Short mmCIF file of C-alpha atoms and ligand atoms in Angstrom, two decimals:
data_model
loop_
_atom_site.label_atom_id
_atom_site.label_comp_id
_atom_site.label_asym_id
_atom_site.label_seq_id
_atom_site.Cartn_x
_atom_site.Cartn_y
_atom_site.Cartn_z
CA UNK A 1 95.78 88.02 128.22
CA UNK A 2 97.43 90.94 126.44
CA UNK A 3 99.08 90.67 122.91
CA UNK A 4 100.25 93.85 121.09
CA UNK A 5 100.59 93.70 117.56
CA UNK A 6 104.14 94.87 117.31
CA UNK A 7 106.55 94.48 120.53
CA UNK A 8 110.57 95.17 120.26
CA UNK A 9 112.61 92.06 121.65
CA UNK A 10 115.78 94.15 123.85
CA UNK A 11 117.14 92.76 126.68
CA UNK A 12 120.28 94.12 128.92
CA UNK A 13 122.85 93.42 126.12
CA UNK A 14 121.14 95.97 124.03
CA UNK A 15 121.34 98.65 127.47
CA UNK A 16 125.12 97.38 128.26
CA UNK A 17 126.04 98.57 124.74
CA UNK A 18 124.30 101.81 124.78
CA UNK A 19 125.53 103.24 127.81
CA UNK A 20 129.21 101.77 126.53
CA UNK A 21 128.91 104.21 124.05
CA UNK A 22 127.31 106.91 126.25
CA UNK A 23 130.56 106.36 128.14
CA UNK A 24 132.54 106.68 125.23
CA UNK A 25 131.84 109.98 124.35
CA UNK A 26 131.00 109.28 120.63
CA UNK A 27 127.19 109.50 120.44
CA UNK A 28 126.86 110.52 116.96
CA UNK A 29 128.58 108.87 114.33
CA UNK A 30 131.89 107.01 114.99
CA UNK A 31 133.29 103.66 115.44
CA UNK A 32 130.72 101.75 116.26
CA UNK A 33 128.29 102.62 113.50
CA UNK A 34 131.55 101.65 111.01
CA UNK A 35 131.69 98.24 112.45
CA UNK A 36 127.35 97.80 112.27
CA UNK A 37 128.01 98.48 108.60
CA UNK A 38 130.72 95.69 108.17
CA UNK A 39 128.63 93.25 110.08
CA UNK A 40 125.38 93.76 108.08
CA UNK A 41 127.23 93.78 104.99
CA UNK A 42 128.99 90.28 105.65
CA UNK A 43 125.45 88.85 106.91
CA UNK A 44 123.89 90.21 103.64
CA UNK A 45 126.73 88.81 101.17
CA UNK A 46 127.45 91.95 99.74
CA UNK A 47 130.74 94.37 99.88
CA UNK A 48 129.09 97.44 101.21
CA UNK A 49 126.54 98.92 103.46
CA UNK A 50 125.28 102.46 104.46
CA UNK A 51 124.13 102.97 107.85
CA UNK A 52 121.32 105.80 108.05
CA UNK A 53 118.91 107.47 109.94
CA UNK A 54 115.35 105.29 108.94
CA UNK A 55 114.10 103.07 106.10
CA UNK A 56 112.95 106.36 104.36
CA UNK A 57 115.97 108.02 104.11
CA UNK A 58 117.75 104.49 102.79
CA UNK A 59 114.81 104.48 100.02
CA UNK A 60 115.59 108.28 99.34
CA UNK A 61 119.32 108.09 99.19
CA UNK A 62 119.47 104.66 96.86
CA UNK A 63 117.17 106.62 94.82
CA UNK A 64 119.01 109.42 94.43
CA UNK A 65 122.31 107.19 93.96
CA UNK A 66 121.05 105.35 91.37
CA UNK A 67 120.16 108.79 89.14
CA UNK A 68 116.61 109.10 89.72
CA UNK A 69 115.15 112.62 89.60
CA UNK A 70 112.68 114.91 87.68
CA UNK A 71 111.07 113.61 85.08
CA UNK A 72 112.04 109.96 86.03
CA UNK A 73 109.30 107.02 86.80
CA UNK A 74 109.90 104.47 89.13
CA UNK A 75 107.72 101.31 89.17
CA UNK A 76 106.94 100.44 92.67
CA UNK A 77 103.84 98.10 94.05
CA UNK A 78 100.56 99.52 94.44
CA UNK A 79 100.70 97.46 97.86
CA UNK A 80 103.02 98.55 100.36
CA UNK A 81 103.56 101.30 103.04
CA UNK A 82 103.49 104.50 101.55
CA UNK A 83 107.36 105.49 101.74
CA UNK A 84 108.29 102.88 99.11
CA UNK A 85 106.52 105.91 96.78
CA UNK A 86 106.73 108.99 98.54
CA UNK A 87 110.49 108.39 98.46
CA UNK A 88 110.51 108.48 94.74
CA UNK A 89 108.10 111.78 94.90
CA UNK A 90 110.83 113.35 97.21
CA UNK A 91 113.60 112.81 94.04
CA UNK A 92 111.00 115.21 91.82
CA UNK A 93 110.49 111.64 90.34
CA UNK A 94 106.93 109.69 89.33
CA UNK A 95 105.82 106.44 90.86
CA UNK A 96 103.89 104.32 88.77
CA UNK A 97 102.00 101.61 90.56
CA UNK A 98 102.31 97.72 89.26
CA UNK A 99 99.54 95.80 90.33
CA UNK A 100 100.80 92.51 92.69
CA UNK A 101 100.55 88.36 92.68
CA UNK A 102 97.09 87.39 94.35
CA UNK A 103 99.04 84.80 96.42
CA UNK A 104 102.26 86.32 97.65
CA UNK A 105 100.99 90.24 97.64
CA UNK A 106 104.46 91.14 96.44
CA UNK A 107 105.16 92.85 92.97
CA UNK A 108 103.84 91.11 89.94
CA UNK A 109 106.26 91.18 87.06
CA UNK A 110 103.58 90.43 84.06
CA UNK A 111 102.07 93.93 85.70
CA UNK A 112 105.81 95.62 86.20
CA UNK A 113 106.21 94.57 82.32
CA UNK A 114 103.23 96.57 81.18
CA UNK A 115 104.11 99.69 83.17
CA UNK A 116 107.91 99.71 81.59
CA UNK A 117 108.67 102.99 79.14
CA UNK A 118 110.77 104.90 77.95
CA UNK A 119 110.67 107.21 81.39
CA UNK A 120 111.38 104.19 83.13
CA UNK A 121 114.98 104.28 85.68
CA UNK A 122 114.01 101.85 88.12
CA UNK A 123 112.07 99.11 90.21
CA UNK A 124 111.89 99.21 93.54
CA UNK A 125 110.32 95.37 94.72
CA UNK A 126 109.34 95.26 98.18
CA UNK A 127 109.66 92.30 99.90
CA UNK A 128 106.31 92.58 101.75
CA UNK A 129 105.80 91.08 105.34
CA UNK A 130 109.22 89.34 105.03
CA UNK A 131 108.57 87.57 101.89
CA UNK A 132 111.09 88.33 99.15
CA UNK A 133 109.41 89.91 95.95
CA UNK A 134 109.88 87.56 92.48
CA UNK A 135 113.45 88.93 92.77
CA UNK A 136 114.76 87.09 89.86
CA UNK A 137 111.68 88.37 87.18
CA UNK A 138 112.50 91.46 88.34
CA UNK A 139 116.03 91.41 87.82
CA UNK A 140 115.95 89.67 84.00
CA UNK A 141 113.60 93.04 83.65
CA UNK A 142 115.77 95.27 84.92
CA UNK A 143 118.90 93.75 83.01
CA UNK A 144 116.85 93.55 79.74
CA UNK A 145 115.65 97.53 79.80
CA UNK A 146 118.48 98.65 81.56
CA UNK A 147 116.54 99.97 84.30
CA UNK A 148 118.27 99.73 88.28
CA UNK A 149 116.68 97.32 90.55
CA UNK A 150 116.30 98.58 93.97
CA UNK A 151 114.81 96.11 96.72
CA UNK A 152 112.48 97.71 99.36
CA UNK A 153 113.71 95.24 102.37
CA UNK A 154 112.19 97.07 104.99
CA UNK A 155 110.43 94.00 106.02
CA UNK A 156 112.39 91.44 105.44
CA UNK A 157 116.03 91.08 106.88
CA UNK A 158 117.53 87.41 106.61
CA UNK A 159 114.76 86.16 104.37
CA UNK A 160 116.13 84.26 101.29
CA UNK A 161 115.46 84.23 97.62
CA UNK A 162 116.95 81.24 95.98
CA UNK A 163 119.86 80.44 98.71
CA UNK A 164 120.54 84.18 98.35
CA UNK A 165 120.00 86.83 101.62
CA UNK A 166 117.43 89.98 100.43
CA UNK A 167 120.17 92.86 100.76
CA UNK A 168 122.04 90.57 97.86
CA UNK A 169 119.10 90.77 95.24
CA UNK A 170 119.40 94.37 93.43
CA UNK A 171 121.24 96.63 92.71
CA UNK A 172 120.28 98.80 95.86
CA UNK A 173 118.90 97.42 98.92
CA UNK A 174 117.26 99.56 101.49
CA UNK A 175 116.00 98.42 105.19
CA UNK A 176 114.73 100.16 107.77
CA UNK A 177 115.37 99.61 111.63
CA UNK A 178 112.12 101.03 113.07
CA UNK A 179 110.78 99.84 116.45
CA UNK A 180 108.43 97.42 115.26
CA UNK A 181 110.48 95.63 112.65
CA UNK A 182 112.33 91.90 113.09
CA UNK A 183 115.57 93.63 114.33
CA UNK A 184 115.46 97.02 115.61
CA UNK A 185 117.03 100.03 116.67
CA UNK A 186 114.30 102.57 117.47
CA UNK A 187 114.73 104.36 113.90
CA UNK A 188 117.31 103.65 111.93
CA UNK A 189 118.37 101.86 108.64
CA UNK A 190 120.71 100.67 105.90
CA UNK A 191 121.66 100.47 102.18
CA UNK A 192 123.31 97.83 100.87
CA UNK A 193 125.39 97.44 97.36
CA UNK A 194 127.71 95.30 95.42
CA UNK A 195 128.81 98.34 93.74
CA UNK A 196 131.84 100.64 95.08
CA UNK A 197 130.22 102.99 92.98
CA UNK A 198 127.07 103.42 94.79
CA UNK A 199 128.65 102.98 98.14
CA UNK A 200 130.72 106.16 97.66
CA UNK A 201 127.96 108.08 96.06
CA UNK A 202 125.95 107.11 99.16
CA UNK A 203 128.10 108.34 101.47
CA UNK A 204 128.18 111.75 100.17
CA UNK A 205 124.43 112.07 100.00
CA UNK A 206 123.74 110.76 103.56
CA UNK A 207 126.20 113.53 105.02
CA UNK A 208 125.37 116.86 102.93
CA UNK A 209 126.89 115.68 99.92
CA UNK A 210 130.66 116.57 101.03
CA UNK A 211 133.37 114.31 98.95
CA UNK A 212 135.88 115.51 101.89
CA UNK A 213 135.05 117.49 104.98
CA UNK A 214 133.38 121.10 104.03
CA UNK A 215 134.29 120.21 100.55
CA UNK A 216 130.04 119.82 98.99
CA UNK A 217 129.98 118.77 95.65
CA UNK A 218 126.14 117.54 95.35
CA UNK A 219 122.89 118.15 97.02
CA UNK A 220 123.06 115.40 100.38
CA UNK A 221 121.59 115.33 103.61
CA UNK A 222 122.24 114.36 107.33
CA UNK A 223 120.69 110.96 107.56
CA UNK A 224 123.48 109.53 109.48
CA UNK A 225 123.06 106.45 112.09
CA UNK A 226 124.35 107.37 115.38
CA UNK A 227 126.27 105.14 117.51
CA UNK A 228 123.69 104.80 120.25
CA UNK A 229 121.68 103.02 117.13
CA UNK A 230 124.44 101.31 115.91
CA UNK A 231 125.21 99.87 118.86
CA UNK A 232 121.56 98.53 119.36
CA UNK A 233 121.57 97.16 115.81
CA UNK A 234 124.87 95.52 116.18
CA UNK A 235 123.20 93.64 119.25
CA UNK A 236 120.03 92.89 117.05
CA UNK A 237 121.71 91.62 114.13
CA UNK A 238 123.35 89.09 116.36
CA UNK A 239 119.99 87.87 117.49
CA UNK A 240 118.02 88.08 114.26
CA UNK A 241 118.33 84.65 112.80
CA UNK A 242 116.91 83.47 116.50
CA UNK A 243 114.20 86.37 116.64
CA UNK A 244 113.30 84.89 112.54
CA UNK A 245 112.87 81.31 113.99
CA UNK A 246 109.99 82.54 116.47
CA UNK A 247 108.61 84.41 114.15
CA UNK A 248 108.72 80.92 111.76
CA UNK A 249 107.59 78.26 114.42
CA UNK A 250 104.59 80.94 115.16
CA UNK A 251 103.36 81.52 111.41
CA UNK A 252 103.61 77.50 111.18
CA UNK A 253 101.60 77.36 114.31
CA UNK A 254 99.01 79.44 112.98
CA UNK A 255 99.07 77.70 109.61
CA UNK A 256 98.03 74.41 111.11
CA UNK A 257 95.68 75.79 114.10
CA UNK A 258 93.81 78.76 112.56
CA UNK A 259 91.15 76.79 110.73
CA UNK A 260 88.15 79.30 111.07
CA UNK A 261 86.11 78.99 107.90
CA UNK A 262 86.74 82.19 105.19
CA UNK A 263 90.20 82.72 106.45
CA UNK A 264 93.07 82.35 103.94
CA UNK A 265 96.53 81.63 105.32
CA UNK A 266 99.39 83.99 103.85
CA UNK A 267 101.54 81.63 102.20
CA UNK A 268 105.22 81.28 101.09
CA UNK A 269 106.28 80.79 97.20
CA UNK A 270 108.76 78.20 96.58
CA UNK A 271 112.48 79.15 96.42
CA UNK A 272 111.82 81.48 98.99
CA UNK A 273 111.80 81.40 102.89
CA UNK A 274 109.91 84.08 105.20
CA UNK A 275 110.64 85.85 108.02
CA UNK A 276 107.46 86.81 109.10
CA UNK A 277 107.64 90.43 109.38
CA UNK A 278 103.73 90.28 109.70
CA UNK A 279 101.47 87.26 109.72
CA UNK A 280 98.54 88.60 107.52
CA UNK A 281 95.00 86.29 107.27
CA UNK A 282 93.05 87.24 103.96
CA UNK A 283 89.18 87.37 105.28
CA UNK A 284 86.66 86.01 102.38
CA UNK A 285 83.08 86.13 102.31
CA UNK A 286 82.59 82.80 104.06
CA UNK A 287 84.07 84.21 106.74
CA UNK A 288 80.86 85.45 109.47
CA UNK A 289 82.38 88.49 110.76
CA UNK A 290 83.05 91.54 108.79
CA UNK A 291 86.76 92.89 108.65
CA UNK A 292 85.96 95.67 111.34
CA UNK A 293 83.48 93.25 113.07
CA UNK A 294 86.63 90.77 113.63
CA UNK A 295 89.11 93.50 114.64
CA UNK A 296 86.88 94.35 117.61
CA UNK A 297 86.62 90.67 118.44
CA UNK A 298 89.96 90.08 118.48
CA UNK A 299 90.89 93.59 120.37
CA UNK A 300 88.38 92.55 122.75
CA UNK A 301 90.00 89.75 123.80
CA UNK A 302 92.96 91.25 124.45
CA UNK A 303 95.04 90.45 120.40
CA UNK A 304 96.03 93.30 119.09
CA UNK A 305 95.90 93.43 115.18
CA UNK A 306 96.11 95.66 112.65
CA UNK A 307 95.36 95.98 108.83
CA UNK A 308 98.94 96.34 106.22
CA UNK A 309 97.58 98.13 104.92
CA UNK A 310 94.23 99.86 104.15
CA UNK A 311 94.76 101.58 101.37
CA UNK A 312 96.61 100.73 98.06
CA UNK A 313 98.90 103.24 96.63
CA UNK A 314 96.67 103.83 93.81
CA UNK A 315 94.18 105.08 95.64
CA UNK A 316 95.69 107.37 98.35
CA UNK A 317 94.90 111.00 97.85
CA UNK A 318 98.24 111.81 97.19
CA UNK A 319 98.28 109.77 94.02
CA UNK A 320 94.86 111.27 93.09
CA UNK A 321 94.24 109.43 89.32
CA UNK A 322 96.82 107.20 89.54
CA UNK A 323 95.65 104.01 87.20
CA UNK A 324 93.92 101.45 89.63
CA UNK A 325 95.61 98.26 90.60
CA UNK A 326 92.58 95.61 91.07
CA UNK A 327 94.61 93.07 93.30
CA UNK A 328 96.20 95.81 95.82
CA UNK A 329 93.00 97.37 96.05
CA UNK A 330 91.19 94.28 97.01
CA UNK A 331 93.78 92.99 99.36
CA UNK A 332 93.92 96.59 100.79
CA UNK A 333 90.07 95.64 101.75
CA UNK A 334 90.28 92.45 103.34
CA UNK A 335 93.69 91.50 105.21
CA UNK A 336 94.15 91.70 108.93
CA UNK A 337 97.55 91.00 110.40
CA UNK A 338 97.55 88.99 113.77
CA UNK A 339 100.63 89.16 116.33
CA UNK A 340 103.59 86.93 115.34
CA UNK A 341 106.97 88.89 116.93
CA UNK A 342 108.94 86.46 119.17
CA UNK A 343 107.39 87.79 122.30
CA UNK A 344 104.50 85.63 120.62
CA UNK A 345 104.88 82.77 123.26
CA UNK A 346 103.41 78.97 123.32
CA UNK A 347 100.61 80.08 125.34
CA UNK A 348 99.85 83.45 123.48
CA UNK A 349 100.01 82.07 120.36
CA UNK A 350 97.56 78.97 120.90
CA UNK A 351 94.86 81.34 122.71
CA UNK A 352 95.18 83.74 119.63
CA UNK A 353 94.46 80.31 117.46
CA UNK A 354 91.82 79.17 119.98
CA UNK A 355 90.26 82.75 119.70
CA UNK A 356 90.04 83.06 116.26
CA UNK A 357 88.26 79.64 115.82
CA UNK A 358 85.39 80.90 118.87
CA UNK A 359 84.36 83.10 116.38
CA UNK A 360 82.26 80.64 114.86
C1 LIG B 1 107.95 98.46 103.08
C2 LIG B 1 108.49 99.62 103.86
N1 LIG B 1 109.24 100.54 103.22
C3 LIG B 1 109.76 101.59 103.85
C4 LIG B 1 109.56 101.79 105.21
C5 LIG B 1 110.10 103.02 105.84
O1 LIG B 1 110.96 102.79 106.91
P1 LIG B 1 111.08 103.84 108.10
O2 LIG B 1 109.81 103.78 108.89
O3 LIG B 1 112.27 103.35 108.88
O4 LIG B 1 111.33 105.18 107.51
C6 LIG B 1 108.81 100.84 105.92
C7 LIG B 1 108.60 100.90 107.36
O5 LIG B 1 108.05 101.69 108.02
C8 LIG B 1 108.24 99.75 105.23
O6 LIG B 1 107.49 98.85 105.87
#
């Protein structure tokens, strides 16, 4: 048997829609991309959404829309992938790493308290593996300094905080659209806002900064969706809530069959649900194998894995001296994500299970 890590789920719906736009002549930005943005907005809850190019550029431009630049800190997780900072670096702004909760591996607010001063303009929380981030601590923070509080939902699209969608949380959400995440358009992604404010200021900085055609009155950039994405992601968003389910019945699975010894079990804080973005085991020294040992086990038998990821922010050369984040750093050392996408089947997932416990 053969189980990659990461697997899109298209079918011919997603084909019949690109080549209707490939026969409408409009394959960059048009129509199509206009009515993506209504849809995602109205499954979020919010007024407004900005289609883009990737995740990256939807971190770069709510950034940027929110006022960060030089001389600006940002307080972002020291566990995460690596564009949740570098798209704070690319405003001339500073990152400053907040340690995160042992249990959920998202942003811990005593931590994000600690690292507030007065260069302080915003949070980003990331909502790690499809888990939503202690959204509410973060946003009492953020209303009490002032500071803008920008969700990194890259991960995690349909997951709930409190009854509420992430997308509906900050002031700024960003979400990317990359091949391997729960709905997909190859690359691709979205910012979402309850503010008309933002929403214009977006749209000027994801198409060179014009306020009307030629007319530039900031820096922007092209980061426009096209409508061969759009018209994937409109597809996709249709079938997330079904794609989220898999991925739910499979982490449950896994809760209740994995029961090698030394193996922690992510789990879910209360008042939250998960989607699953990555099902990520915690490996403890009970455990017989060593992380790399297990990897090859695993990839031997045919499951791919991978580890989200390595190496904490505060200790990527990059951010050479940045102050060290104890939790991130030790989680960066001993998680291991196992295959959970809904092309996960019945079978797949119970040999993955049944594998796991062989290794004793
Ligand atoms: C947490 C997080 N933030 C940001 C990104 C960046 O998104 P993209 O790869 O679409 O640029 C990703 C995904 O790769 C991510 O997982």
């Amino acid at each position: 048997m053969h189980i990659p890590i990461a697997q899109p789920s298209l079918g011919n719906e997603e084909s019949a829609a690109v080549l209707a736009v490939l026969a409408s002549g409009t394959i960059a930005q048009g129509p199509v991309t206009a009515a993506f943005e209504e849809e995602f907005a109205a499954y979020c809850g919010v007024p407004h959404a900005v289609a883009v190019n990737n995740g990256t550029a939807a971190l770069h431009a709510a950034l940027l829309a929110a006022g960060v630049g030089p001389g600006d800190e940002v307080i972002v997780p020291a566990f995460t992938f690596f564009a949740t900072a570098s798209s704070v670096s690319m405003c001339g702004a500073r990152p400053i790493f907040a340690d995160v909760d042992p249990v959920t591996a998202t942003i811990d607010p005593a931590d994000v308290l600690e690292k507030v001063g007065p260069k302080t303009k915003a949070i980003i929380g990331v909502h790690l593996y499809g888990q939503p981030c202690d959204a509410g601590a973060i946003r009492e923070i953020c209303i009490d300094k002032g500071l803008v509080f920008i969700e990194d939902a890259a991960q995690a699209h349909g997951a709930e905080y409190r009854g509420r969608r992430t997308g509906a949380l900050g002031d700024l959400a960003c979400f990317s659209f990359y091949a391997t995440k729960n709905m997909a358009t190859g690359e691709g992604g979205m910012v979402t806002t309850t503010s008309d404010e933002y929403d214009e200021r977006l749209r000027r900085i994801i198409n060179h900064g014009q306020s009307e055609k030629y007319l530039h009155t900031e820096l922007g950039y092209n980061y426009r969706m096209t409508d061969i994405a759009a018209a994937i992601g409109r597809v996709q968003l249709a079938k997330l809530d079904g794609f989220n389910r898999r991925r739910q019945e499979n982490a449950a699975y896994y809760n209740s069959h994995i029961t090698a010894p030394g193996l922690v079990h992510p789990s879910v804080a209360s008042g939250r649900t998960h989607v699953w973005h990555q099902y990520s085991l915690r490996l403890t020294g009970d455990f017989p194998l060593s992380r790399d040992e297990f990897m090859a086990y695993l990839r031997e038998h045919g499951i791919g894995c991978a580890v989200h990821y390595p190496i904490a922010l505060s200790r990527q050369p990059f951010y050479a001296g940045a102050a060290t984040c104890p939790i991130a750093e030790s989680l960066a050392a001993s998680v291991v994500s196992i295959p959970v996408h809904p092309g996960v089947t019945e079978e797949g997932r119970a040999y993955v299970a049944d594998t796991i416990n062989g290794v004793i």
